[in-house]
Each structure stands twice: as structure tokens, then as C-alpha cells.
Coordinates of C-alpha atoms and ligand atoms in Angstrom, one line a residue:
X732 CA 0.0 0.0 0.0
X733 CA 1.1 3.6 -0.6
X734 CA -0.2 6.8 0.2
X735 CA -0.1 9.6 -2.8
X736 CA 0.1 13.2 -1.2
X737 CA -1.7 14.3 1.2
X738 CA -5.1 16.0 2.0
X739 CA -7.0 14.4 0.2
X740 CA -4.3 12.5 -1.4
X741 CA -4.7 8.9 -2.8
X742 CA -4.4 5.2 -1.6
X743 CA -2.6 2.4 -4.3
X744 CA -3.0 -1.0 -3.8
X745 CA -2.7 -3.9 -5.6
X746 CA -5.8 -5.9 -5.4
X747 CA -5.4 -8.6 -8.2
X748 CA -2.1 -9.7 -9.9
X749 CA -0.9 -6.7 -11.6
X750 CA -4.3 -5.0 -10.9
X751 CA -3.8 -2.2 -9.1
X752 CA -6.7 -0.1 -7.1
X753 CA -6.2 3.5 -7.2
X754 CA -8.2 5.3 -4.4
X755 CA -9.0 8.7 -4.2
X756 CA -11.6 10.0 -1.4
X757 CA -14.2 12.5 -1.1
X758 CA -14.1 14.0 2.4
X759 CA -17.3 13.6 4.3
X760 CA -17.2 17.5 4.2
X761 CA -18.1 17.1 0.5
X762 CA -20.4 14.2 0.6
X763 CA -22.3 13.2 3.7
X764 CA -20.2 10.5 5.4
X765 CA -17.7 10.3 2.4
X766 CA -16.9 8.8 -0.7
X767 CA -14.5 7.4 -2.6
X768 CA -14.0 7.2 -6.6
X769 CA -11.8 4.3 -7.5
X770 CA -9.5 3.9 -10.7
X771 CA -7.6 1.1 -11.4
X772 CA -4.6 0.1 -13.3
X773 CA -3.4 -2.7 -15.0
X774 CA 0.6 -3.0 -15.6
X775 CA 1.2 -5.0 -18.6
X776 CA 3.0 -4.8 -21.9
X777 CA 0.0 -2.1 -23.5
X778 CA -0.8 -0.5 -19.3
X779 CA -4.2 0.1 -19.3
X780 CA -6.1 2.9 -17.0
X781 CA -9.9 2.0 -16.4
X782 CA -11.4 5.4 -15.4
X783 CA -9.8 8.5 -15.1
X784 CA -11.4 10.1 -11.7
X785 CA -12.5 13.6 -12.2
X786 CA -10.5 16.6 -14.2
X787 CA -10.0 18.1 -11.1
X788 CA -8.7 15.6 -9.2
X789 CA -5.9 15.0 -12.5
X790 CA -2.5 15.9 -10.7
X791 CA -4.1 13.1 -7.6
X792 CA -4.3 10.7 -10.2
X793 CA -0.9 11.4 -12.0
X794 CA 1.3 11.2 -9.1
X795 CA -0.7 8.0 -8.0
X796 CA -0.2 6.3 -11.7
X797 CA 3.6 7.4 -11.4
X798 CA 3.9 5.9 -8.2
X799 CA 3.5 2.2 -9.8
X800 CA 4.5 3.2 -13.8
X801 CA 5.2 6.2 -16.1
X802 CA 2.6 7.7 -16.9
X803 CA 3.4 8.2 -20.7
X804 CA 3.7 4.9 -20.6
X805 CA 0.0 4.0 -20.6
X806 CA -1.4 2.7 -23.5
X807 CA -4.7 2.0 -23.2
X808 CA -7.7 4.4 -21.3
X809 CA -10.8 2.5 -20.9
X810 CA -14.2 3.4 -18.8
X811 CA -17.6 2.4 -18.1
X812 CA -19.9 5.2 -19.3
X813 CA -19.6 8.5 -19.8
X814 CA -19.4 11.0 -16.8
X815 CA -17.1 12.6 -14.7
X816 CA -15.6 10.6 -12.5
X817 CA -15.0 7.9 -15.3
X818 CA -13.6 10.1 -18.0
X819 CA -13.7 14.0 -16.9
X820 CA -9.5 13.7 -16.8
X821 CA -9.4 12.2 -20.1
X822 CA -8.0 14.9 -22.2
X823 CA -5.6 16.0 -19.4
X824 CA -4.4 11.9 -19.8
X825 CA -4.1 11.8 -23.1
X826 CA -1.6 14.7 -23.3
X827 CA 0.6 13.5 -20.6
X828 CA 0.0 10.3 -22.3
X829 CA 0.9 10.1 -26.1
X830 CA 0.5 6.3 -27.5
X831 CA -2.7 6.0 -25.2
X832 CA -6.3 5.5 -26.9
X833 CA -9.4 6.0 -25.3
X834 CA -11.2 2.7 -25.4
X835 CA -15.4 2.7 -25.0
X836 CA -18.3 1.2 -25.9
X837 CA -19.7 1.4 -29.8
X838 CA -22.5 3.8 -28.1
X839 CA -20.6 6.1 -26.2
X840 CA -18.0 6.9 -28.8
X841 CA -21.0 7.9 -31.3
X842 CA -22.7 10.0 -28.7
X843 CA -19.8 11.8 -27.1
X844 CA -15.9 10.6 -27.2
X845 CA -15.6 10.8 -30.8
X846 CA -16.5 14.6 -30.1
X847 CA -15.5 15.2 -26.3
X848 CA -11.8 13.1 -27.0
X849 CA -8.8 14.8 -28.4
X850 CA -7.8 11.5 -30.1
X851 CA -10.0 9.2 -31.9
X852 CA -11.6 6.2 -29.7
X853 CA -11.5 2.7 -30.3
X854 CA -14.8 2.0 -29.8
X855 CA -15.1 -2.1 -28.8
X856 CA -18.1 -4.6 -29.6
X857 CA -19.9 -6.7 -27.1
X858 CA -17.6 -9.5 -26.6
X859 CA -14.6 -7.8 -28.3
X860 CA -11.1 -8.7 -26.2
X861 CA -8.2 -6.8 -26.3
X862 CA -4.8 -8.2 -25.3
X863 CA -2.4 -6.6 -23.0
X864 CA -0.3 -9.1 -22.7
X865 CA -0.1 -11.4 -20.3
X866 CA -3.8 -10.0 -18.9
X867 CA -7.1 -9.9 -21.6
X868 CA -9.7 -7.9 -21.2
X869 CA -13.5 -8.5 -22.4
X870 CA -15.6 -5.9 -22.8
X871 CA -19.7 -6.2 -22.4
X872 CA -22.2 -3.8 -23.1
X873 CA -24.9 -3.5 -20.2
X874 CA -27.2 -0.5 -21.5
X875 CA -28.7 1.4 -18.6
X876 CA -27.2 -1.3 -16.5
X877 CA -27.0 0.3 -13.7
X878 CA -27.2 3.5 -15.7
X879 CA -26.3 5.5 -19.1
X880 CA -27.4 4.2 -22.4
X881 CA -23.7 3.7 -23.4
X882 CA -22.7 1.5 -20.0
X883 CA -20.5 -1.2 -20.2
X884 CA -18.0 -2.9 -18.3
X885 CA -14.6 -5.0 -18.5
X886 CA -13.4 -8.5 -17.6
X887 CA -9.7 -9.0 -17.0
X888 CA -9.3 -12.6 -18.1
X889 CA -7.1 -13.9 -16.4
X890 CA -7.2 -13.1 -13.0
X891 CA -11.2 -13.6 -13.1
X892 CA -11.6 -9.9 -12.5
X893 CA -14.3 -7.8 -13.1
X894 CA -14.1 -3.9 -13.8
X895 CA -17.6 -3.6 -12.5
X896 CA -17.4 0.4 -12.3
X897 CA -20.7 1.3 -10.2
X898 CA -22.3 -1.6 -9.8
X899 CA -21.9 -2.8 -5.5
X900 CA -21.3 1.2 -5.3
X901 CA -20.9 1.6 -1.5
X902 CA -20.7 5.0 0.2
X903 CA -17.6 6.2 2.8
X904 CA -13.8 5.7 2.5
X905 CA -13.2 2.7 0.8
X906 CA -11.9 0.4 3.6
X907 CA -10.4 -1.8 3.5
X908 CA -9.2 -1.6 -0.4
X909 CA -10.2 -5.5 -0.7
X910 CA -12.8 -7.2 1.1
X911 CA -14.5 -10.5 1.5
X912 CA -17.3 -9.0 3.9
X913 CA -20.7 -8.7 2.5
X914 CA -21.2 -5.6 0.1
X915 CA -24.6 -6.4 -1.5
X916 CA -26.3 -4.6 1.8
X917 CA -24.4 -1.6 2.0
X918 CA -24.0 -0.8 -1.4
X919 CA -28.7 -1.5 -1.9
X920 CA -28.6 1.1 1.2
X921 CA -26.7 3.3 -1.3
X922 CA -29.0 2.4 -4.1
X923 CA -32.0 2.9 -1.9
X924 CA -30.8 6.3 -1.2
X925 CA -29.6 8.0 -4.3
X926 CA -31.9 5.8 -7.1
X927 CA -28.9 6.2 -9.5
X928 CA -29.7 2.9 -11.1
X929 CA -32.0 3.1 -14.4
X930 CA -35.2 1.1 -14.2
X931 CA -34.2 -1.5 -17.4
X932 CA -36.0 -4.5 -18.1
X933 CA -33.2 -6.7 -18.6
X934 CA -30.7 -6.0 -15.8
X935 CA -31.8 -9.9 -14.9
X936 CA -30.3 -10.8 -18.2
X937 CA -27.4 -8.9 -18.0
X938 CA -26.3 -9.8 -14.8
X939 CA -27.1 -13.4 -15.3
X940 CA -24.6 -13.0 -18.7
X941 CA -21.9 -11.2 -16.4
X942 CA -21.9 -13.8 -14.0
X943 CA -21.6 -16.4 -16.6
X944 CA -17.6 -15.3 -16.8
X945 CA -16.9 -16.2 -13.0
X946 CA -15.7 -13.6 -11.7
X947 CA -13.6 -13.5 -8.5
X948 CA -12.6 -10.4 -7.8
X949 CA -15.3 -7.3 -8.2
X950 CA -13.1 -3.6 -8.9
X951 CA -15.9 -1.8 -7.6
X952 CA -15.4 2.0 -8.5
X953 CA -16.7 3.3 -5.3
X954 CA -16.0 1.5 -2.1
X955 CA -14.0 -1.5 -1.4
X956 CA -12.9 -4.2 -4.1
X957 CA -14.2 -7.5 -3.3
X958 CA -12.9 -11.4 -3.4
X959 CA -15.1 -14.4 -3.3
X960 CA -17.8 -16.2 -5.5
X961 CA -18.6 -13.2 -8.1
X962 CA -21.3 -14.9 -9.7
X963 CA -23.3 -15.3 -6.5
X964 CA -23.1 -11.8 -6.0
X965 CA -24.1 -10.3 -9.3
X966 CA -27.6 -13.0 -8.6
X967 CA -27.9 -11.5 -5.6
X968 CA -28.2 -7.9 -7.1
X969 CA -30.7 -9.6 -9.9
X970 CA -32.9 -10.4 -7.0
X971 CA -33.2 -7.4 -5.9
X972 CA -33.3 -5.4 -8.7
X973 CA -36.1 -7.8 -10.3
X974 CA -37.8 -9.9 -7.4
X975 CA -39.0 -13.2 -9.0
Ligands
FE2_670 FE1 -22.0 6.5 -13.2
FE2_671 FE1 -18.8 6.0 -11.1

């Protein structure tokens, strides 16, 4: 574990091989009992950044990417959907960055990055993979799963882990980086309180399809990461979301 500055600085981990967990909180003096928006970072031959945290926040997340890489170094610049705290930072990236694409959904590169980016998108297909080397990733479109038309999310291959961006969202500060405790509860109290997930018909299907890859590890975007039996979990939600 490192600590990246200070106030409000920024917590590294490593929470899968090569996976790292980049944490960066939100005081409770700027939302009520705190928050925490999470990027992570996979070190491989093509380094891949999955979200970019706010624009504000940029020189947080630069140091903390230097701390485990160089930042030019990054190739690859993926997220979930398209707001702030997954891509606000990612023109400030991109020219600190030079050989790194932005990498989306088909959806949200036609509605927004192919206008918003400063470099062209590779837009991926549901199912697509792209190869960083030794780790894969698999990308899945989940529209409005939990929200924005363009929503999807990434599956790192080979360590069975699943970028699952704000799905299990749990308020406060993130500890500890990696849990096996229970999420599902306090991340439905967060859902009961803020309603940020869309009210699709299929998030049963979805869900059911993400679990179908196994994962084993959840990189939740806000909150703790998890460990144990991923495909359990992502059922669980699918009960609540859509009580049978
Ligand atoms: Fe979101
Ligand atoms: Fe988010």
C-alpha cells in the first residue's frame, strides 16, 4: 500500500495480480459520510487505466499512476460510461499520455468521445477482447445497466476480474481496499438512497450473462474491491433489482 500526497491524497494498492486499485476520497465535508472514486490500473505490456477520476482531481491521479509506472507509458484508457468521475480527466491523460487511446463502448464513442476526445476512440463490440499481454480484457455492453445508455464494463481474463465500475457502489472511504465482507447490503442502502440505477428491463439478463464469466474479484469504483464467488453476488443484485 502507498499513500499519494496528502489531504486528500490517494491510496494504491494492488488488489489482483498486476491489478492495481487507485483510491481517491471524497471527504465527508463534501459528501455526507464520504466517498471514494476508485481507478484502477493494469501493468502490462499495453498499461491500461480504467477510469480517469474527475478533471480536477488530474495531478491526484498522476502522481498516483507514477507511483506504480510512467505515466506516458500507458497505452490504453478504458471506462464504463460516460461521466465525470469515469472520464472528466481524459484529455488532461491523453496529453501527458501520447501512445494512449481512449477505449469505449460502440455507443458512447457515437454520442460523445468521438466529439469530447482529443484523439480518436477505439470504440469495442460486445464480446470484443483486447490483449495486453499477459492480462485480456473482455468488454460487455450492459445498456442502462446500472445507468447510461452507453454503459458497459470490462473482464480482465485472467485473474477472473471484473471492472464492474458502479455496480456494488458503497458510500464512505473505501476500507479496506479488498474485502471479502458482504457488500450487497451496504451498497442496496446506497441504491435505496440515491436511485442512480435506471429502471431496465433486462438487468436480470445482464447480470445473469456477467456472471456467466466467474468472476472472483469485483473492482468496484466506489467502495471496497471484493474477493469471493462473483457470480453469487451479481444473482444477488438480480434479486433485488427484479424480485421473482
Ligand atoms: Fe455512473
Ligand atoms: Fe462512477
Amino acid at each position: 500500500m502507498a499513500t499519494i500526497d496528502q489531504d486528500p491524497g490517494a491510496r494504491v494498492d494492488e488488489i489482483a495480480g498486476g491489478i492495481y486499485r487507485i483510491s481517491m476520497p471524497l471527504p465527508p465535508s463534501a459528501v455526507p459520510g464520504g466517498f471514494t472514486l476508485n481507478q484502477y490500473l493494469i501493468v502490462d505490456d499495453e498499461p491500461m487505466l480504467i477510469h480517469t477520476g474527475p478533471r480536477r482531481l488530474f495531478p491526484l491521479l498522476r502522481s498516483a499512476v507514477a507511483h506504480v509506472m510512467p505515466v506516458d507509458g500507458l497505452r490504453h484508457v478504458a471506462f464504463s460510461h460516460f461521466e465525470a468521475d469515469e472520464c472528466g480527466a481524459l484529455n488532461e491523460l491523453l496529453a501527458v499520455a501520447p501512445n494512449a487511446t481512449p477505449l469505449c463502448g460502440r455507443v458512447a464513442a457515437m454520442v460523445s468521445v468521438e466529439d469530447y476526445a482529443d484523439r480518436p476512440p477505439r470504440a469495442l463490440s460486445d464480446g470484443e477482447t483486447v490483449s495486453l499481454g499477459s492480462h485480456s480484457v473482455r468488454w460487455y455492453d450492459t445498456p442502462h445497466l446500472p445507468h447510461a445508455w452507453e454503459c458497459g464494463f470490462l473482464m480482465e481474463t485472467s485473474t477472473d476480474t471484473l471492472l464492474c465500475g458502479d455496480l456494488f457502489t458503497q458510500g464512505g472511504l473505501g476500507d479496506p481496499p479488498l474485502t471479502e465482507a458482504d457488500i450487497l447490503e451496504p451498497s442496496e442502502a446506497f441504491r435505496m438512497g440515491m436511485d442512480y440505477f435506471s429502471h431496465t428491463r433486462h438487468a436480470r439478463a445482464m447480470l445473469d450473462r456477467l456472471a456467466e464469466a466467474k468472476p472472483t474479484t469485483l473492482a468496484c469504483m466506489h467502495g471496497s474491491a471484493w474477493r469471493g464467488d462473483g457470480a453469487a453476488l451479481l444473482r444477488a443484485l438480480a434479486d433485488r433489482l427484479d424480485p421473482q
